[in-house]
Coordinates of C-alpha atoms and ligand atoms in Angstrom, one line a residue:
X1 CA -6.8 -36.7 20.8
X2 CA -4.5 -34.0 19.5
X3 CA -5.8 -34.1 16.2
X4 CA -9.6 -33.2 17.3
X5 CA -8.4 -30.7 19.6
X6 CA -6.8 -28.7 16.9
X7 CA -10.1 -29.6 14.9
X8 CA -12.2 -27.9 18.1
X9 CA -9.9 -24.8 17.4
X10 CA -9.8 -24.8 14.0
X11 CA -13.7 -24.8 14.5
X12 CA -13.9 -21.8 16.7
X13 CA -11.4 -19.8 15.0
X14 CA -13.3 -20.1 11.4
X15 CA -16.8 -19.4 13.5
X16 CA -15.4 -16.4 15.2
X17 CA -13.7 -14.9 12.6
X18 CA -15.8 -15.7 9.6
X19 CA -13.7 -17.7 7.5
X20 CA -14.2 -18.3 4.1
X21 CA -12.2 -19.9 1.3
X22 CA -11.2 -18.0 -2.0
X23 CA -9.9 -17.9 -5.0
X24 CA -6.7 -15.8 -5.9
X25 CA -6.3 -14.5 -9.0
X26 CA -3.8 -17.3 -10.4
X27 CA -6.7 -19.3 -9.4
X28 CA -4.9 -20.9 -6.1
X29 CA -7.2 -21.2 -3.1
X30 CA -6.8 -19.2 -0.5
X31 CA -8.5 -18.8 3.3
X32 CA -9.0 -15.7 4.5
X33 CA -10.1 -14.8 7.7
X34 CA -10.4 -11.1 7.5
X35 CA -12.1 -8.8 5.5
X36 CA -11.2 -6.0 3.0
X37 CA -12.5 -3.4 5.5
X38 CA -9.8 -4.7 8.2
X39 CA -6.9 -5.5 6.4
X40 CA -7.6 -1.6 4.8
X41 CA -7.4 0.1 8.6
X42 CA -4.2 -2.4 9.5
X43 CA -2.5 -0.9 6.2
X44 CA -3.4 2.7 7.2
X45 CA -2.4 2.5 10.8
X46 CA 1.0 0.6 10.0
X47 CA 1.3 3.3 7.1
X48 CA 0.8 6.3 9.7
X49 CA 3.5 4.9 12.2
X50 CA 6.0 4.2 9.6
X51 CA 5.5 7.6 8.3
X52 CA 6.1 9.3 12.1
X53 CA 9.1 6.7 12.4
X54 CA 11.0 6.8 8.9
X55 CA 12.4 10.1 7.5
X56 CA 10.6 10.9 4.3
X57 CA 12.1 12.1 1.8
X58 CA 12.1 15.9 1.2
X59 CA 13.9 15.4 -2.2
X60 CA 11.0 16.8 -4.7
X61 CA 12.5 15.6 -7.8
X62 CA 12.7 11.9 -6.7
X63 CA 9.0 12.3 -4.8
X64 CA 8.3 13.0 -8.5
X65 CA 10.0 10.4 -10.0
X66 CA 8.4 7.9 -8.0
X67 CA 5.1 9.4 -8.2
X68 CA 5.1 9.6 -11.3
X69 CA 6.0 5.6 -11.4
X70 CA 3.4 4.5 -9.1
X71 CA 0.7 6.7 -10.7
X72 CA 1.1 4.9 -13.9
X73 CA 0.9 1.7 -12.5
X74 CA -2.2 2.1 -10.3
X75 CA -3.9 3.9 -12.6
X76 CA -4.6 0.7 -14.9
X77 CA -6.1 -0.8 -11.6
X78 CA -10.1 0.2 -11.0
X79 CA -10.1 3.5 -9.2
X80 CA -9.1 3.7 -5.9
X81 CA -6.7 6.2 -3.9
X82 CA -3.4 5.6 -3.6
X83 CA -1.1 6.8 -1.1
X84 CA 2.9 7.0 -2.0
X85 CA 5.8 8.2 0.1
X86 CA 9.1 8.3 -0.2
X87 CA 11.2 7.5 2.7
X88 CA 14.4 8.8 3.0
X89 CA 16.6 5.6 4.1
X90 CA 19.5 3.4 3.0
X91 CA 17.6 0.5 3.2
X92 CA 16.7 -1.4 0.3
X93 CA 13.3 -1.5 0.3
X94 CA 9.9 -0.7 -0.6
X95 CA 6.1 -1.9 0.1
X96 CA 2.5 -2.0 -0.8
X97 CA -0.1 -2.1 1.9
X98 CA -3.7 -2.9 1.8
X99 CA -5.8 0.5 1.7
X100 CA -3.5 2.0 -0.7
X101 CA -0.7 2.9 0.5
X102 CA 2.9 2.6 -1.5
X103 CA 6.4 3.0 0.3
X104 CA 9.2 3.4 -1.3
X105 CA 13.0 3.7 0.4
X106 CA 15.5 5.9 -1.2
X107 CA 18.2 2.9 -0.8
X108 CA 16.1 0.8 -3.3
X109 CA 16.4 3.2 -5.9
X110 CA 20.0 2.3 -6.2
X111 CA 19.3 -1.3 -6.9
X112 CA 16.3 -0.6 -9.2
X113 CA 18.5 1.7 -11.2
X114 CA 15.8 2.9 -13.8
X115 CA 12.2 3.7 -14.4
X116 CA 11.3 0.4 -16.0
X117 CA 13.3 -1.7 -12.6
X118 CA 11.7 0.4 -10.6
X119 CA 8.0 -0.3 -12.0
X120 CA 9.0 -3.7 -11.8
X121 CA 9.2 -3.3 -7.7
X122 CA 6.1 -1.3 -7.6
X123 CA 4.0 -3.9 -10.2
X124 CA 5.2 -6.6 -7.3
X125 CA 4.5 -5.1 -4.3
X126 CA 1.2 -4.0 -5.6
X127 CA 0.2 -7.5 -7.0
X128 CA 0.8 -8.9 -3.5
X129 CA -1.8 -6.1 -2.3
X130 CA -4.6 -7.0 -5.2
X131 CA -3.8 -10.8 -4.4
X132 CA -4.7 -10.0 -0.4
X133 CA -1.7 -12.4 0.0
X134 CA -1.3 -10.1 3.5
X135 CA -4.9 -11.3 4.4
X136 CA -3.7 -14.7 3.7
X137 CA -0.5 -14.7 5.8
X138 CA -2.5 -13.7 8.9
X139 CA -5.2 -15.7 8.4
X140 CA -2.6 -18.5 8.0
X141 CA -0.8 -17.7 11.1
X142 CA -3.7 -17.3 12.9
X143 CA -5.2 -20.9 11.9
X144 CA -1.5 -22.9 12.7
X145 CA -1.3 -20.9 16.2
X146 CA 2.1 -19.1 15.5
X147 CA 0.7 -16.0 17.3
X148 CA -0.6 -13.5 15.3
X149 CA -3.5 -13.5 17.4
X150 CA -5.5 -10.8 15.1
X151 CA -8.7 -11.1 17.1
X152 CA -7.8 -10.9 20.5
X153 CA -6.2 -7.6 20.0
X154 CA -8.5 -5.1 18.6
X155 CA -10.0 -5.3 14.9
X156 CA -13.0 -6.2 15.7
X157 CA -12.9 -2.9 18.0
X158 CA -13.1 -1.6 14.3
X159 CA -13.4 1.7 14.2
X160 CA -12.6 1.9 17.9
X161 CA -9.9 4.8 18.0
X162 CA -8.9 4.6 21.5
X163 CA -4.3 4.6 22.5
X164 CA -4.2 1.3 23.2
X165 CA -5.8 0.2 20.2
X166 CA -4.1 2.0 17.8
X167 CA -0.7 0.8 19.3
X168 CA -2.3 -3.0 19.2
X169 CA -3.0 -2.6 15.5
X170 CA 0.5 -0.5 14.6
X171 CA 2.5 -3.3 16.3
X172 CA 0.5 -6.4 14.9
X173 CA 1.0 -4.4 11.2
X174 CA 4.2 -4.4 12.0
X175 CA 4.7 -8.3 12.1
X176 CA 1.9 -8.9 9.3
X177 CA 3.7 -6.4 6.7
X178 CA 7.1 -6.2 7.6
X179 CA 8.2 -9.3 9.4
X180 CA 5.9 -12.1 8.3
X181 CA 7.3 -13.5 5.0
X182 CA 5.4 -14.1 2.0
X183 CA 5.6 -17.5 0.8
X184 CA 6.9 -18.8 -2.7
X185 CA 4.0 -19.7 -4.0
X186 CA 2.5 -15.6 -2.9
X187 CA 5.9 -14.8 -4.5
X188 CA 5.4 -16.4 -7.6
X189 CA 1.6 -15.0 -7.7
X190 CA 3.0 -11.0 -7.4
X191 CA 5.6 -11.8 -9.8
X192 CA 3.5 -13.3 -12.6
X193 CA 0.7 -10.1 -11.9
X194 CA 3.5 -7.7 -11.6
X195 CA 5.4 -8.0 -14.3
X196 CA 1.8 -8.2 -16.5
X197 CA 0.9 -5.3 -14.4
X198 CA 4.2 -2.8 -15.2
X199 CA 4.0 -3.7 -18.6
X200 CA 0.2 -2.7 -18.9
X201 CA 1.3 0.8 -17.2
X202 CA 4.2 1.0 -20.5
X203 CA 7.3 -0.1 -18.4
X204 CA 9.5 -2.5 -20.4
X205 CA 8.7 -5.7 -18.6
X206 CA 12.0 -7.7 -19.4
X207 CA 13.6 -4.9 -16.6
X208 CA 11.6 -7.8 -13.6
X209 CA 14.7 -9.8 -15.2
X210 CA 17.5 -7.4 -14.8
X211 CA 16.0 -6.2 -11.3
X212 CA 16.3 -9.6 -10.0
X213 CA 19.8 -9.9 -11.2
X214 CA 20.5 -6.9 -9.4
X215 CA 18.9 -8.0 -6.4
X216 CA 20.8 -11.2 -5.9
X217 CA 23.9 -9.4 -7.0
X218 CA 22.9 -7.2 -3.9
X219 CA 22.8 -9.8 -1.9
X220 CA 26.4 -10.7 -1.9
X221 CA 27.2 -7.7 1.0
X222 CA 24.2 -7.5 3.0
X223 CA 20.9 -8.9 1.6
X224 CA 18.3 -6.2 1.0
X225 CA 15.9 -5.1 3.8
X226 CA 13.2 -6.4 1.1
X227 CA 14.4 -10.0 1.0
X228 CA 13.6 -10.6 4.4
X229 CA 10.3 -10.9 3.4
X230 CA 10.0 -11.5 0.0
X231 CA 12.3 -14.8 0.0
X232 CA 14.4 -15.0 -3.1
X233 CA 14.4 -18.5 -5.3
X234 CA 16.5 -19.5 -7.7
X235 CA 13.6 -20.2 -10.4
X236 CA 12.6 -17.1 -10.1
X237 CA 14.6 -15.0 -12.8
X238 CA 13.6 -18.7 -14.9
X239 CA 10.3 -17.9 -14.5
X240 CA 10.0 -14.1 -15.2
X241 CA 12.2 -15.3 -18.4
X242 CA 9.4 -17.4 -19.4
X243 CA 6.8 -14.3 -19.0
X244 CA 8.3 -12.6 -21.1
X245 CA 6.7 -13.2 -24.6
X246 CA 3.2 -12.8 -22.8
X247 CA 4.2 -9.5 -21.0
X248 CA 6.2 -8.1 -24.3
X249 CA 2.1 -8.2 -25.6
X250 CA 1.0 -6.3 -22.8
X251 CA 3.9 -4.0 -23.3
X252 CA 3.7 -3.4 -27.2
X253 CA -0.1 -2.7 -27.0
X254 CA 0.6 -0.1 -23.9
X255 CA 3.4 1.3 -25.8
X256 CA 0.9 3.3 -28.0
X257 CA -0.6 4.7 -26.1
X258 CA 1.0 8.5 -24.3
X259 CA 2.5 7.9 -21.0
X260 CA 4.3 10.6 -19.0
X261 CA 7.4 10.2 -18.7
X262 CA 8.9 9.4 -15.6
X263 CA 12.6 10.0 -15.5
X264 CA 15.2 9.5 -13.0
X265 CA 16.8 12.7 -11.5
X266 CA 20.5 12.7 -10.5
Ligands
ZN301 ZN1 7.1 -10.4 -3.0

């Protein structure tokens, strides 16, 4: 009886919302539930609150420095526009978003002490945004019940700019990109394109090692604002070892070619 209840759900949730099985690009499967177009305005409203709520940074040569990061990196990506800010904060942390939107926090930049750790960050956060592993954690809280009730709430009022909307979508972006935790297996996905990713762009990709290194040594005070949801395993610094000797190819062959450079300002 339970069972074909959920079933009945299941049903009506996957007719409502569309639902439709891909593939990732490690070639997992993945449901989705929501399209490009909505995930896009979720990332730009979430990205507009944050940006009243947070201090950004005012600091130019460390706007530059990051900029100058994250441009590299998108730009081996097909065109698209992306946004990048700077907030000024002690937190260690830092984001990608769906639409194109980048955030980094000042306190990360003390854990990702150069250029190449910091490309690391960005190459992650960006992979989980080409891997629509956001779409996927919605559309997977959505189909178990845990209350991210996405459709009830407003984007399918796409479009729709009224108060009470925009508040709706700001606080349900708020749970999907910074409370929701990816999961291992999303974690593993972003590391694998992220470190291929960064070294495409001509970062050195053995620095995903020592990021991670200092990220758990981090950890020992109080773990990083970016743990919370991007959960840490221990096979994780085992597995960006192995990636290496793949990457270091990605790497030499960018290597030739005439990067900026993007260095790090006192
Ligand atoms: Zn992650």
């Amino acid at each position: 009886m339970k069972i074909s209840v959920k079933l009945a759900a299941l049903a009506l949730t996957l007719t409502m919302a569309g639902c439709a099985t891909h593939q990732s690009p490690t070639g997992r499967s993945q449901m989705l539930m929501h399209s490009e177009a909505e995930m896009a305005q979720l990332g730009q409203v979430s990205f507009e609150q944050l940006k009243q709520q947070e201090k950004v940074s005012r600091d130019p040569a460390r706007i530059a420095y990051v900029n100058c990061i994250a441009d590299r990196i998108t730009g081996v990506l097909p065109a698209q526009q992306w946004e990048v800010v700077l907030f000024d904060s002690p937190q260690v942390n830092a984001f990608a978003l769906p639409g194109g939107y980048i955030g980094v926090y000042t306190g990360m930049l003390n854990v990702a002490q150069n250029e190449d750790q910091l490309a690391a960050v960005m190459g992650h956060e960006v992979a989980h945004v080409l891997a629509r592993h956001s779409n996927e954690k919605v559309s997977r809280s959505e189909l178990t019940g845990t209350g991210l009730q996405i459709l009830n709430i407003g984007l399918a009022a796409y479009g729709v700019e009224s108060a009470g909307t925009i508040t709706q979508l700001a606080a349900l972006g708020t749970n999907v990109f910074f409370t929701l935790p990816y999961g291992r297996e999303q974690e593993t996905e972003a590391d694998i394109m992220g470190v291929e990713l960064m070294a495409r762009a001509g970062f050195d990709p053995a620095a995903s090692v020592d990021l991670w290194h200092n990220m758990a040594k981090a950890s020992e005070g109080a773990p990083p604002e970016m743990l919370s949801t991007h959960p840490s395993h221990s096979t994780r610094i085992n597995e960006l070892t192995a990636q290496q000797q793949s990457a270091q190819q990605y790497y030499q062959a960018a290597k030739a070619m005439n990067w900026p450079t993007c260095s790090k300002q006192k």
